[in-house]
Amino acid sequence: MNGSAAIDIRDLHVRRGRNEVLHGIDVQVPSGSITGLLGPSGCGKTTLMRCVVGTQIVESGTVTVLGSPAGSVSLRSRVGYVTQSPSVYADLTVRKNVAYFAALYGQPSSAVTEAVDAVGLTRFATQKAADLSGGQLGRVSLACALVARPEILVLDEPTVGLDPLLRVELWERFEELAAAGTTLLVSSHVMDEAEHCASLLLMRDGYVLAQVSPGGLREQTGETSLEDAFLNLIRASHVGSEN
Ligand SMILES: Nc1ncnc2c1ncn2[C@@H]1O[C@H](COP(=O)(O)OP(=O)(O)OP(=O)(O)O)[C@@H](O)[C@H]1O
């Protein structure tokens, strides 16, 4: 990690429908490392990611990405985003889906092979996306983002529905990307995945309770399990409690 912030979020308030769902978030995401965004369903992880990629209307505050306001045209090829619902062309094969994005971003065919391999879909490269399982479709989406070789990768629950071996392999891939300088912001509600992250953003009910390393979280709470440590932090924070 080189120490500078790739993403700088200041006093961010976001409203969705009638409710404020992010309540003054202040966060700096370090470049060239993996930051895990963790918290229970509905706490605001996707909303925060949408702010980073510039697809969310914000009420107030600032989101600066690689020195520019989130959503700037200049960031389009520099920031990759993989949503929870896969967006791929059903009538194209796995390889052609990825090749399409490679062409958009001027990447060679070797990058296509590499991206398909990185998500464990080499065996399915010539299969139509329409004939894949949900988890496999998600991986095609991921390969489409990887092939562009963005400086920042924002991944919303990329390992949901994957078998344990593939999950481990994907996290290894994320670690390789971070080691090569890519900044990854990865959401999950599985605490054991937190172990792979250099920094954790622990969210609850629209607040960031802490930004801390896995080791720091253990130290701060005196717990050995990250799951227990997070619970400990939630109990201490009173966020979401009625009194
Ligand atoms: N389109 C919408 N209109 C109104 N409220 C919304 C909308 N989308 C999300 N919300 C609300 O915003 C809050 C944050 O949702 P968000 O999807 O960011 O949570 P999350 O942590 O990503 O959840 P999950 O882990 O289930 O994906 C929730 O209370 C949710 O009900």
PDB file of N, CA, C and O and ligand atoms in Angstrom, residues 16-17 21 40-47 84 157 189, ligand 1:
ATOM      1  N   ARG A  16     -32.549   7.844   0.261  1.00  0.00           N
ATOM      2  CA  ARG A  16     -33.166   6.973  -0.756  1.00  0.00           C
ATOM      3  C   ARG A  16     -34.630   6.886  -0.401  1.00  0.00           C
ATOM      4  O   ARG A  16     -34.986   6.488   0.711  1.00  0.00           O
ATOM      5  N   GLY A  17     -35.499   7.289  -1.352  1.00  0.00           N
ATOM      6  CA  GLY A  17     -36.915   7.385  -1.014  1.00  0.00           C
ATOM      7  C   GLY A  17     -37.099   8.444   0.057  1.00  0.00           C
ATOM      8  O   GLY A  17     -36.503   9.512  -0.011  1.00  0.00           O
ATOM      9  N   VAL A  21     -30.280   7.302   4.297  1.00  0.00           N
ATOM     10  CA  VAL A  21     -29.706   5.964   4.513  1.00  0.00           C
ATOM     11  C   VAL A  21     -28.202   5.996   4.782  1.00  0.00           C
ATOM     12  O   VAL A  21     -27.633   5.027   5.272  1.00  0.00           O
ATOM     13  N   PRO A  40     -24.398  -5.712   8.042  1.00  0.00           N
ATOM     14  CA  PRO A  40     -25.586  -6.496   7.752  1.00  0.00           C
ATOM     15  C   PRO A  40     -26.383  -5.964   6.566  1.00  0.00           C
ATOM     16  O   PRO A  40     -26.202  -4.813   6.164  1.00  0.00           O
ATOM     17  N   SER A  41     -27.254  -6.796   6.058  1.00  0.00           N
ATOM     18  CA  SER A  41     -28.099  -6.438   4.933  1.00  0.00           C
ATOM     19  C   SER A  41     -28.852  -5.139   5.235  1.00  0.00           C
ATOM     20  O   SER A  41     -29.404  -4.978   6.324  1.00  0.00           O
ATOM     21  N   GLY A  42     -28.817  -4.218   4.267  1.00  0.00           N
ATOM     22  CA  GLY A  42     -29.573  -2.969   4.417  1.00  0.00           C
ATOM     23  C   GLY A  42     -28.816  -1.860   5.137  1.00  0.00           C
ATOM     24  O   GLY A  42     -29.351  -0.762   5.326  1.00  0.00           O
ATOM     25  N   CYS A  43     -27.561  -2.094   5.522  1.00  0.00           N
ATOM     26  CA  CYS A  43     -26.831  -1.066   6.290  1.00  0.00           C
ATOM     27  C   CYS A  43     -26.305   0.057   5.398  1.00  0.00           C
ATOM     28  O   CYS A  43     -25.880   1.092   5.910  1.00  0.00           O
ATOM     29  N   GLY A  44     -26.300  -0.160   4.069  1.00  0.00           N
ATOM     30  CA  GLY A  44     -25.890   0.925   3.176  1.00  0.00           C
ATOM     31  C   GLY A  44     -24.645   0.653   2.350  1.00  0.00           C
ATOM     32  O   GLY A  44     -24.112   1.566   1.722  1.00  0.00           O
ATOM     33  N   LYS A  45     -24.219  -0.606   2.288  1.00  0.00           N
ATOM     34  CA  LYS A  45     -22.989  -0.930   1.550  1.00  0.00           C
ATOM     35  C   LYS A  45     -23.137  -0.590   0.055  1.00  0.00           C
ATOM     36  O   LYS A  45     -22.283   0.085  -0.513  1.00  0.00           O
ATOM     37  N   THR A  46     -24.228  -1.075  -0.548  1.00  0.00           N
ATOM     38  CA  THR A  46     -24.419  -0.827  -1.984  1.00  0.00           C
ATOM     39  C   THR A  46     -24.559   0.672  -2.252  1.00  0.00           C
ATOM     40  O   THR A  46     -23.985   1.199  -3.215  1.00  0.00           O
ATOM     41  N   THR A  47     -25.280   1.364  -1.378  1.00  0.00           N
ATOM     42  CA  THR A  47     -25.479   2.806  -1.562  1.00  0.00           C
ATOM     43  C   THR A  47     -24.129   3.523  -1.545  1.00  0.00           C
ATOM     44  O   THR A  47     -23.867   4.393  -2.385  1.00  0.00           O
ATOM     45  N   GLN A  84     -24.363  -6.441  -7.766  1.00  0.00           N
ATOM     46  CA  GLN A  84     -24.816  -7.760  -7.289  1.00  0.00           C
ATOM     47  C   GLN A  84     -25.567  -8.519  -8.373  1.00  0.00           C
ATOM     48  O   GLN A  84     -25.512  -9.736  -8.431  1.00  0.00           O
ATOM     49  N   GLU A 157     -20.399  -7.687  -3.218  1.00  0.00           N
ATOM     50  CA  GLU A 157     -20.589  -9.094  -2.851  1.00  0.00           C
ATOM     51  C   GLU A 157     -20.186 -10.058  -3.979  1.00  0.00           C
ATOM     52  O   GLU A 157     -21.001 -10.851  -4.446  1.00  0.00           O
ATOM     53  N   HIS A 189     -21.029  -9.740   3.458  1.00  0.00           N
ATOM     54  CA  HIS A 189     -21.517  -9.818   4.825  1.00  0.00           C
ATOM     55  C   HIS A 189     -21.012 -11.083   5.515  1.00  0.00           C
ATOM     56  O   HIS A 189     -21.505 -11.499   6.544  1.00  0.00           O
TER      57      HIS A 189
HETATM   58  N1  LIG B   1     -34.351   2.246  -4.448  1.00  0.00           N
HETATM   59  C1  LIG B   1     -34.496   2.459  -3.130  1.00  0.00           C
HETATM   60  N2  LIG B   1     -35.458   3.265  -2.638  1.00  0.00           N
HETATM   61  C2  LIG B   1     -35.594   3.501  -1.319  1.00  0.00           C
HETATM   62  N3  LIG B   1     -34.800   2.939  -0.390  1.00  0.00           N
HETATM   63  C3  LIG B   1     -33.827   2.122  -0.821  1.00  0.00           C
HETATM   64  C4  LIG B   1     -33.612   1.837  -2.199  1.00  0.00           C
HETATM   65  N4  LIG B   1     -32.578   0.986  -2.301  1.00  0.00           N
HETATM   66  C5  LIG B   1     -32.145   0.747  -1.042  1.00  0.00           C
HETATM   67  N5  LIG B   1     -32.896   1.427  -0.167  1.00  0.00           N
HETATM   68  C6  LIG B   1     -32.728   1.427   1.296  1.00  0.00           C
HETATM   69  O1  LIG B   1     -31.450   1.966   1.581  1.00  0.00           O
HETATM   70  C7  LIG B   1     -30.857   1.288   2.686  1.00  0.00           C
HETATM   71  C8  LIG B   1     -29.465   0.800   2.301  1.00  0.00           C
HETATM   72  O2  LIG B   1     -29.586  -0.172   1.262  1.00  0.00           O
HETATM   73  P1  LIG B   1     -28.317  -0.839   0.567  1.00  0.00           P
HETATM   74  O3  LIG B   1     -28.807  -1.601  -0.617  1.00  0.00           O
HETATM   75  O4  LIG B   1     -27.306   0.211   0.354  1.00  0.00           O
HETATM   76  O5  LIG B   1     -27.847  -1.829   1.723  1.00  0.00           O
HETATM   77  P2  LIG B   1     -26.785  -3.043   1.661  1.00  0.00           P
HETATM   78  O6  LIG B   1     -25.990  -2.925   2.909  1.00  0.00           O
HETATM   79  O7  LIG B   1     -26.064  -3.006   0.369  1.00  0.00           O
HETATM   80  O8  LIG B   1     -27.727  -4.310   1.730  1.00  0.00           O
HETATM   81  P3  LIG B   1     -27.478  -5.827   1.133  1.00  0.00           P
HETATM   82  O9  LIG B   1     -26.319  -6.407   1.894  1.00  0.00           O
HETATM   83  O10 LIG B   1     -28.763  -6.514   1.444  1.00  0.00           O
HETATM   84  O11 LIG B   1     -27.231  -5.659  -0.338  1.00  0.00           O
HETATM   85  C9  LIG B   1     -31.806   0.169   3.086  1.00  0.00           C
HETATM   86  O12 LIG B   1     -32.546   0.586   4.195  1.00  0.00           O
HETATM   87  C10 LIG B   1     -32.706   0.022   1.881  1.00  0.00           C
HETATM   88  O13 LIG B   1     -33.987  -0.384   2.266  1.00  0.00           O
END
